[in-house]
Structures are given as structure tokens and as C-alpha cells.
Coordinates of C-alpha atoms in Angstrom, one line a residue:
Q1 CA -20.7 20.3 19.5
L2 CA -18.1 21.7 21.2
A3 CA -16.0 22.9 18.4
P4 CA -12.6 24.0 20.2
R5 CA -10.0 26.2 18.0
A6 CA -6.9 25.0 18.1
G7 CA -5.4 27.1 20.6
E8 CA -8.2 27.6 22.1
R9 CA -7.0 27.0 25.9
E10 CA -4.3 28.7 25.8
E11 CA -6.2 31.9 25.1
L12 CA -8.9 30.7 27.9
A13 CA -6.6 30.2 30.4
A14 CA -5.4 33.6 29.5
R15 CA -8.5 35.1 29.8
R16 CA -9.7 33.7 33.0
E17 CA -6.7 35.1 34.8
R18 CA -7.6 38.7 33.3
L19 CA -11.1 38.0 34.2
R20 CA -10.3 37.1 37.7
R21 CA -8.1 40.4 37.7
L22 CA -11.2 42.8 37.0
D23 CA -10.4 44.6 40.0
A24 CA -6.3 45.1 40.0
L25 CA -7.3 46.1 36.2
R26 CA -10.3 48.7 36.7
M27 CA -8.5 50.4 39.6
A28 CA -5.1 50.5 37.5
A29 CA -7.3 52.5 34.4
A30 CA -9.1 54.4 36.9
A31 CA -6.0 55.5 38.8
A32 CA -4.2 56.4 34.9
I33 CA -7.7 58.4 34.3
E34 CA -7.3 60.3 37.4
A35 CA -3.3 61.1 36.9
L36 CA -5.1 62.8 33.3
T37 CA -8.2 64.8 34.7
G38 CA -7.5 65.1 38.2
E39 CA -11.0 63.0 38.4
D40 CA -11.8 59.7 39.8
H41 CA -13.1 57.3 36.8
G42 CA -16.7 58.2 38.2
A43 CA -16.3 61.5 36.6
S44 CA -14.6 60.6 33.5
G45 CA -17.8 59.4 31.6
G46 CA -18.4 63.0 31.1
L47 CA -15.7 63.8 28.9
P48 CA -17.3 62.3 25.1
G49 CA -15.2 65.1 23.4
G50 CA -12.7 66.8 25.0
L51 CA -10.9 67.5 28.5
P52 CA -12.6 67.9 32.0
G53 CA -13.9 71.7 32.0
G54 CA -15.2 71.8 28.8
L55 CA -11.7 72.2 26.8
P56 CA -12.9 71.1 22.6
R57 CA -10.9 68.6 20.8
G58 CA -8.8 70.1 18.5
A59 CA -9.0 73.6 20.6
H60 CA -6.3 76.1 20.4
A61 CA -3.6 76.1 23.7
G62 CA -5.1 79.7 24.9
G63 CA -8.7 78.7 25.1
A64 CA -7.4 75.9 26.7
H65 CA -5.9 78.2 29.3
D66 CA -9.1 79.7 30.1
A67 CA -10.5 76.1 30.4
A68 CA -8.0 75.2 33.1
R69 CA -8.2 77.9 35.4
G70 CA -10.9 76.1 36.7
A71 CA -9.5 72.4 36.6
G72 CA -8.6 70.4 38.6
P73 CA -4.8 69.4 39.6
G74 CA -4.8 66.9 36.4
A75 CA -1.6 66.2 34.2
A76 CA -3.8 67.5 31.2
Q77 CA -4.7 70.8 33.3
Q78 CA -1.4 71.4 33.9
I79 CA -0.1 71.3 30.4
A80 CA -2.9 73.5 28.9
G81 CA -1.7 75.7 32.0
G82 CA 1.8 75.5 30.7
A83 CA 1.2 76.0 26.8
A84 CA -1.2 78.7 27.4
Q85 CA 1.8 80.9 29.2
L86 CA 4.3 79.6 27.0
E87 CA 1.9 81.1 23.8
G88 CA 1.0 84.1 25.5
V89 CA 5.1 85.1 25.4
A90 CA 6.0 83.3 22.5
V91 CA 5.6 86.8 20.4
L92 CA 9.0 88.0 23.3
D93 CA 11.2 84.8 22.1
P94 CA 10.5 83.4 18.7
R95 CA 12.5 80.3 20.2
L96 CA 9.1 79.6 22.2
A97 CA 6.6 78.9 19.6
P98 CA 7.9 75.4 19.2
L99 CA 8.2 74.5 22.4
A100 CA 4.3 75.7 23.1
E101 CA 3.2 73.8 20.0
R102 CA 5.1 70.8 21.0
L103 CA 3.1 71.3 24.5
G104 CA -0.2 71.6 22.2
C105 CA 0.6 67.9 20.8
L106 CA 0.8 66.3 24.6
L107 CA -2.0 68.0 24.9
I108 CA -4.4 66.3 22.7
E109 CA -2.0 62.9 23.2
A110 CA -3.2 63.3 26.9
R111 CA -6.9 64.1 25.6
D112 CA -7.0 61.0 23.8
L113 CA -5.1 58.8 25.8
S114 CA -7.8 59.8 28.8
A115 CA -10.9 59.1 26.3
E116 CA -9.4 55.6 25.4
L117 CA -9.0 55.0 29.1
C118 CA -12.5 55.5 30.1
A119 CA -13.5 53.1 26.7
Y120 CA -11.6 50.4 28.0
L121 CA -12.9 51.1 32.0
D122 CA -16.5 50.6 30.3
G123 CA -15.5 47.8 28.6
L124 CA -14.5 46.1 31.5
D125 CA -17.8 46.7 32.9
G126 CA -19.6 44.9 30.1
E127 CA -17.2 41.9 30.8
E128 CA -18.7 40.8 34.2
G129 CA -20.4 37.5 34.6
S130 CA -17.9 36.5 31.4
L131 CA -15.3 34.9 33.9
E132 CA -18.3 31.9 34.8
Q133 CA -18.8 31.3 30.8
V134 CA -15.0 31.0 30.4
E135 CA -13.9 28.4 33.4
E136 CA -17.3 26.1 32.1
R137 CA -16.1 25.8 28.4
L138 CA -12.1 25.7 29.4
G139 CA -13.2 22.7 31.8
A140 CA -15.5 21.2 29.1
I141 CA -12.2 21.2 26.5
E142 CA -10.5 19.9 29.2
R143 CA -12.3 17.1 30.1
L144 CA -12.6 16.4 26.5
L145 CA -8.6 16.5 26.3
R146 CA -8.4 13.8 28.8
R147 CA -11.7 11.4 27.6
H148 CA -10.0 10.9 24.4
G149 CA -6.3 10.9 25.6
A150 CA -5.6 14.3 23.6
A151 CA -2.3 16.3 23.7
D152 CA -4.2 19.6 22.4
E153 CA -6.5 20.8 20.7
G154 CA -5.1 19.8 17.6
A155 CA -5.2 16.0 18.3
L156 CA -8.7 16.3 19.2
L157 CA -9.6 17.6 16.2
E158 CA -8.1 14.8 14.2
H159 CA -9.4 12.2 16.6
A160 CA -13.2 13.9 15.7
E161 CA -12.2 13.9 12.3
R162 CA -11.5 10.1 12.2
A163 CA -14.5 9.5 13.9
R164 CA -16.2 10.9 11.9
A165 CA -15.1 9.0 9.2
R166 CA -15.6 5.9 11.6
R167 CA -18.9 6.9 11.8
D168 CA -19.8 7.5 7.9
E169 CA -18.5 3.7 7.1
L170 CA -20.5 2.4 9.6
I171 CA -23.7 4.7 8.4
G172 CA -22.8 3.4 4.9
A173 CA -21.7 -0.2 6.4
E174 CA -25.1 -1.8 5.5
R175 CA -25.6 -0.6 2.2
D176 CA -22.3 -1.5 1.4
S177 CA -22.8 -4.7 2.9
R178 CA -25.7 -5.5 0.2
E179 CA -23.8 -4.3 -2.4
I180 CA -20.4 -6.9 -1.1
S181 CA -23.5 -9.5 -1.0
A182 CA -24.7 -9.1 -4.4
Q183 CA -21.2 -8.9 -5.6
L184 CA -19.9 -12.0 -4.1
S185 CA -23.4 -13.9 -5.4
Q186 CA -22.0 -13.0 -8.8
A187 CA -19.0 -14.0 -8.3
R188 CA -20.1 -17.0 -7.0
E189 CA -22.4 -17.6 -10.2
S190 CA -19.8 -17.3 -12.8
L191 CA -17.0 -19.5 -10.7
E192 CA -19.9 -22.3 -10.5
R193 CA -20.7 -21.3 -14.8
H194 CA -16.8 -21.7 -15.8
V195 CA -16.0 -24.7 -13.5
R196 CA -19.2 -26.4 -15.0
Q197 CA -18.2 -25.4 -18.8
L198 CA -14.5 -27.2 -17.8
R199 CA -15.5 -30.0 -16.2
G200 CA -17.9 -30.8 -19.1
A201 CA -14.8 -30.2 -20.9
R202 CA -12.4 -32.6 -19.1
R203 CA -15.3 -35.4 -19.2
E204 CA -15.4 -35.3 -23.0
A205 CA -11.6 -34.7 -23.2
A206 CA -10.4 -37.9 -20.6
P207 CA -12.0 -40.9 -22.7
A208 CA -9.9 -39.1 -25.8
L209 CA -6.7 -39.2 -24.2
A210 CA -6.8 -42.4 -22.6
R211 CA -8.0 -44.2 -25.9
A212 CA -5.0 -41.7 -27.1
V213 CA -2.4 -43.1 -24.9
R214 CA -3.4 -46.6 -24.8
E215 CA -2.2 -46.5 -28.2
E216 CA 0.6 -44.9 -28.1
L217 CA 1.4 -47.4 -25.6
A218 CA 0.7 -50.3 -27.5
E219 CA 3.7 -49.1 -29.6
L220 CA 6.1 -48.6 -26.7
A221 CA 5.7 -52.5 -26.0
M222 CA 3.0 -52.2 -24.0
A223 CA -0.1 -53.7 -25.7
G224 CA -3.0 -54.7 -24.1
A225 CA -2.5 -52.2 -20.7
G226 CA -5.1 -50.3 -19.9
F227 CA -5.2 -46.4 -19.4
E228 CA -7.8 -44.4 -17.7
V229 CA -8.3 -40.8 -16.6
E230 CA -10.2 -40.8 -13.1
L231 CA -12.2 -37.3 -12.2
S232 CA -13.7 -36.1 -9.1
E233 CA -14.4 -32.9 -7.6
R234 CA -12.5 -30.8 -5.7
A235 CA -12.7 -27.0 -4.0
P236 CA -12.2 -24.7 -6.7
S237 CA -9.1 -23.7 -7.3
G238 CA -6.7 -21.7 -10.4
A239 CA -6.8 -25.1 -12.0
G240 CA -11.1 -25.4 -11.5
A241 CA -12.7 -28.1 -9.5
D242 CA -11.8 -31.3 -10.8
A243 CA -8.9 -33.9 -9.7
A244 CA -7.3 -35.8 -12.5
E245 CA -6.4 -39.3 -11.1
F246 CA -4.0 -41.4 -13.8
A247 CA -5.1 -45.3 -13.6
I248 CA -2.7 -47.9 -15.4
A249 CA -3.1 -51.4 -15.8
P250 CA -0.1 -52.9 -16.7
N251 CA -1.3 -56.1 -18.1
P252 CA -4.7 -57.6 -19.3
G253 CA -6.7 -58.6 -17.1
V254 CA -5.9 -56.5 -14.1
A255 CA -8.1 -53.7 -12.7
P256 CA -6.5 -50.2 -13.6
G257 CA -5.1 -48.9 -10.3
P258 CA -3.1 -45.1 -9.6
L259 CA 0.1 -45.1 -11.8
R260 CA 1.7 -42.6 -8.6
E261 CA 1.2 -46.0 -7.2
I262 CA 1.5 -49.0 -8.8
G263 CA 3.5 -48.1 -12.2
S264 CA 6.9 -49.1 -12.2
G265 CA 9.9 -47.3 -13.4
G266 CA 9.9 -48.2 -17.1
E267 CA 6.0 -48.2 -17.3
L268 CA 6.6 -44.2 -15.5
S269 CA 9.1 -43.6 -18.4
R270 CA 6.4 -45.3 -21.0
V271 CA 3.6 -43.5 -19.9
M272 CA 5.4 -40.3 -19.8
L273 CA 6.4 -40.5 -23.4
A274 CA 3.1 -41.4 -24.6
L275 CA 1.7 -38.5 -22.8
L276 CA 3.8 -35.9 -23.8
G277 CA 3.2 -37.6 -27.7
V278 CA -0.2 -37.5 -27.5
A279 CA -0.2 -33.7 -25.6
N280 CA 2.5 -32.1 -28.6
Q281 CA 1.4 -34.2 -31.7
D282 CA -0.7 -30.8 -33.4
S283 CA 2.1 -28.6 -31.9
S284 CA 5.1 -28.7 -34.1
L285 CA 7.0 -25.7 -33.1
A286 CA 6.7 -26.8 -29.4
T287 CA 10.4 -27.8 -28.5
L288 CA 10.3 -30.7 -25.7
V289 CA 13.1 -31.6 -23.6
F290 CA 13.0 -35.7 -22.4
D291 CA 15.5 -36.0 -19.3
E292 CA 15.8 -39.8 -18.8
I293 CA 12.6 -40.6 -20.1
D294 CA 14.1 -44.5 -20.7
A295 CA 14.8 -44.9 -17.3
G296 CA 13.9 -48.5 -16.1
I297 CA 13.9 -49.9 -19.8
G298 CA 15.9 -51.8 -22.2
G299 CA 16.1 -54.6 -24.3
R300 CA 14.1 -54.4 -27.3
T301 CA 11.8 -52.1 -25.5
A302 CA 14.5 -49.3 -25.0
R303 CA 14.8 -49.7 -29.1
V304 CA 11.0 -49.4 -29.3
V305 CA 10.8 -46.2 -27.1
G306 CA 13.9 -44.1 -29.6
E307 CA 12.3 -45.2 -32.3
R308 CA 8.9 -43.1 -30.9
L309 CA 11.3 -40.8 -30.1
R310 CA 12.4 -40.2 -33.7
R311 CA 8.9 -39.8 -34.7
I312 CA 8.0 -37.6 -31.9
A313 CA 11.2 -35.6 -33.5
A314 CA 10.2 -35.8 -37.4
G315 CA 7.9 -32.7 -36.8
R316 CA 10.0 -30.8 -34.0
Q317 CA 12.8 -30.0 -31.6
V318 CA 13.3 -32.8 -29.2
L319 CA 16.5 -33.1 -26.8
C320 CA 16.8 -36.4 -24.9
I321 CA 18.9 -37.6 -22.4
T322 CA 20.4 -41.2 -22.2
H323 CA 22.5 -43.5 -21.4
L324 CA 21.0 -46.5 -23.4
P325 CA 22.6 -47.1 -26.7
Q326 CA 19.5 -48.2 -28.4
V327 CA 18.0 -44.5 -27.6
A328 CA 21.0 -42.6 -28.2
S329 CA 21.9 -44.4 -32.0
L330 CA 18.7 -43.1 -33.1
A331 CA 19.3 -39.6 -32.7
E332 CA 20.8 -37.5 -35.9
R333 CA 23.0 -35.3 -33.7
H334 CA 25.1 -36.1 -30.6
F335 CA 26.7 -34.4 -27.9
T336 CA 28.6 -35.4 -24.8
V337 CA 28.3 -33.9 -21.4
V338 CA 31.0 -34.2 -19.3
K339 CA 31.5 -32.8 -15.8
D340 CA 34.8 -30.7 -14.6
S341 CA 35.0 -31.1 -10.7
A342 CA 38.6 -30.0 -10.5
A343 CA 37.5 -27.2 -11.5
L344 CA 36.0 -24.3 -9.1
P345 CA 33.2 -24.1 -9.7
A346 CA 32.6 -27.8 -11.0
R347 CA 31.5 -27.2 -14.8
A348 CA 29.7 -29.4 -17.4
D349 CA 30.8 -29.0 -20.6
V350 CA 28.8 -30.1 -23.3
R351 CA 30.4 -30.7 -27.1
Q352 CA 29.2 -32.1 -30.3
L353 CA 30.3 -35.6 -31.2
G354 CA 31.6 -36.8 -35.2
R355 CA 30.5 -39.9 -36.8
A356 CA 33.4 -41.7 -35.6
E357 CA 33.1 -40.3 -32.0
V358 CA 30.1 -41.5 -32.2
V359 CA 30.9 -45.2 -32.5
G360 CA 33.2 -45.0 -29.2
E361 CA 30.3 -43.1 -27.3
L362 CA 27.7 -46.3 -27.6
V363 CA 30.4 -48.7 -26.9
R364 CA 31.4 -46.9 -23.6
M365 CA 27.8 -47.2 -23.1
M366 CA 27.5 -50.4 -23.4
G367 CA 30.0 -50.9 -20.8
A368 CA 32.7 -52.4 -23.1
S369 CA 36.4 -51.0 -23.8
A370 CA 37.3 -48.8 -26.3
G371 CA 39.0 -51.9 -27.7
D372 CA 36.2 -54.5 -27.4
A373 CA 36.2 -55.0 -31.6
A374 CA 33.1 -56.9 -31.3
A375 CA 31.4 -53.7 -28.8
R376 CA 32.4 -51.5 -32.1
R377 CA 30.6 -53.5 -34.5
H378 CA 27.0 -53.6 -32.6
A379 CA 28.1 -50.0 -32.2
R380 CA 28.2 -49.3 -36.0
E381 CA 25.3 -52.1 -36.7
L382 CA 23.3 -49.7 -34.6
L383 CA 23.7 -46.8 -36.4
R384 CA 23.0 -49.0 -39.6
A385 CA 20.1 -50.1 -38.5
A386 CA 18.6 -46.6 -37.4

């Protein structure tokens, strides 16, 4: 409501100081009028159109001389008298004419100055009583600055703008709250709808996935093993509101338990292979990478795992890192990976092996020496069987 302006406090302080010294201003203006007219400020009010003594605005200097003879000793009257004297003798010496003209100009300036001083003096009379109003407004502005800790009116106006914006926010808070509550309700309904749809799809897919994995495990020398997908509800997230647990019964007649707790290394490897095989059986463009998928197995089981990998590779690219010769012998192409620790930094070299080199690598994987004839014969038999 106060609506201060930028810089108003300084303006009000200056005006207050002036209003406090009205008497000094009035006395100075009256003294100046008296110096010009020879009359005090009370008499100066009778000069609306000219100088004291009836000199009209724009009068000739000669006319001014007649008026000046009855005038007081003010500067204007004396200038008028001097101008009249020069006017009278200017015909005798042409050089005096311009000087008389200049005195006439001084007379006009003195007359205008007197009139403006009179108006100024009248204006001071009109400001009586303004001091109280100025001090009241100045005090109100200073109290407002202290209350809000503002350095000046500009900071105060900025604070007022922020307060108005906050007020508008609070006024609209109830409306916004209702709108947000409605949006939140819609979002929850949408979330619940998607959760139900995804949960239904998972419950439908879980038995089919478990059945397909059991079939894969049967081919991986785990015939009779049980495998189930158990679903439970959890807090919604980007993956839905279901937790999936894989449960396995490695042997018939044993109750299924969490795969992560009871599965051995070989069982984990074969279950992982079965899951990846089922998940990618319809995707011929997928590239599968198996990093030691055969960990924890050996013997005949290793051969079965290798054959399953080869069947998976029939329709896609399969990369398999293995330490088992039974698995490696079934690959179409072979690479050896050797780490060079002497290099800085250490580096790994990957090189494709020729047919003869594959035999030597299989022998090495068997743990036999390069000259072991029986091991080399076994390696060649593995390759022929593949």
C-alpha cells in the first residue's frame, strides 16, 4: 500500500530539510525582491504585470524614467533611471545608444526576476503543513526497510514482488493440490493396470519357461531335474511389481529350492545354458557369448554341453570361452587367448588356430605334454567325432 519509488527516501530527506528551513528560504527570497524593487515581500505582491510604480512590461526606457522618479531605491528603479538618462543624451553621442539598449535589457531581466521571486515566495506559503506529511511518509518507508532488512527501496520492491508471487502461489495451492491429486490418482490407476497386465503375462509365461528349461536340462544330462519359476509380489519399479525366483530340484523326489542357494557349479552352468537357449531360440540374429559356461562339469556331461552349444550355434553366432577339450573340439573355428604380462601395460593376444594347432591346443587343455602320442591321438579322435 505504501508503494515506495526507487530513490524516494533520498528525495523525501532533501525535501524535509528544505521544509525545515522555510523561514530562511522565505527571508532570502524577500530580501532579493526588496533589493530589486525597494519594497518588502508584502508589497511585491502588487506587481503582476510590471515593476513597482506601474512600469508596464516592455515599456520604453523613457517611460521608465518617469515611473522611476517616484519609485524607491530598488535596483530596478535605479537601472530604469540610468537607462532614461542615457536615452536622453544618446542623440549627442551615438556610442551611448547601444549602452542604453543594454540597460533596457537589464531592466527587463530585473523585472522578470522580481516576478519569479514573488511566485517562488507565494509557493513557499503553499507548502505550510507539508513537513508533517513528508516526515510521516519518510518514517513509514524507513520502518518498512528495517522490517524487511532491505538496503533501499529497490530491494524492498523486489521483496514485494517475490511476496506477491508467493501469495499467488498460496492462493492457487489448494487448486493445484486438487489437480495434482487427480493426476496422481490417474497415474496410480495406470500403474496398477500395467502391473496387472505384466503380472498376468508372467504368470502365463512362467510354467512354459519352466517346462522348456526342464526339457533343455534333460538334454544336458540332468534328466528328472525339477525346475520352477516362483513369482511373488513386491513394490512396483521399472521392472514391474513381481519378484521371480528360480527353484531347482537336482534329483527326483527332492523338494525344489532356490537355485542361487542349492545349485552346484555344474548345475548353475547347465541351468544358465538352458535359460539362454530357451530365451534365444526364436532369435536367429542374436549373438551369444558364454564365458566358461562349462565351469564345474566334465566327462560325458561336458560333451553334452558342447553338443548343445553347437546346436544353438546353428542359427546364430556363438562365442564360447572354455577350458574343456570336449567342448572346444565341437567348435567350428578356434582362437587362442594369451596374456603377455611382460608388456606395459599387459596385453592379451587373440590368434586364430589352424587345424594342426587345434590338436596341440587340445592336448594342452588335457594337461598332457606336447609329445604325448596318446593325448594327441585322443585329441584327433575328439575332432573326428565332432
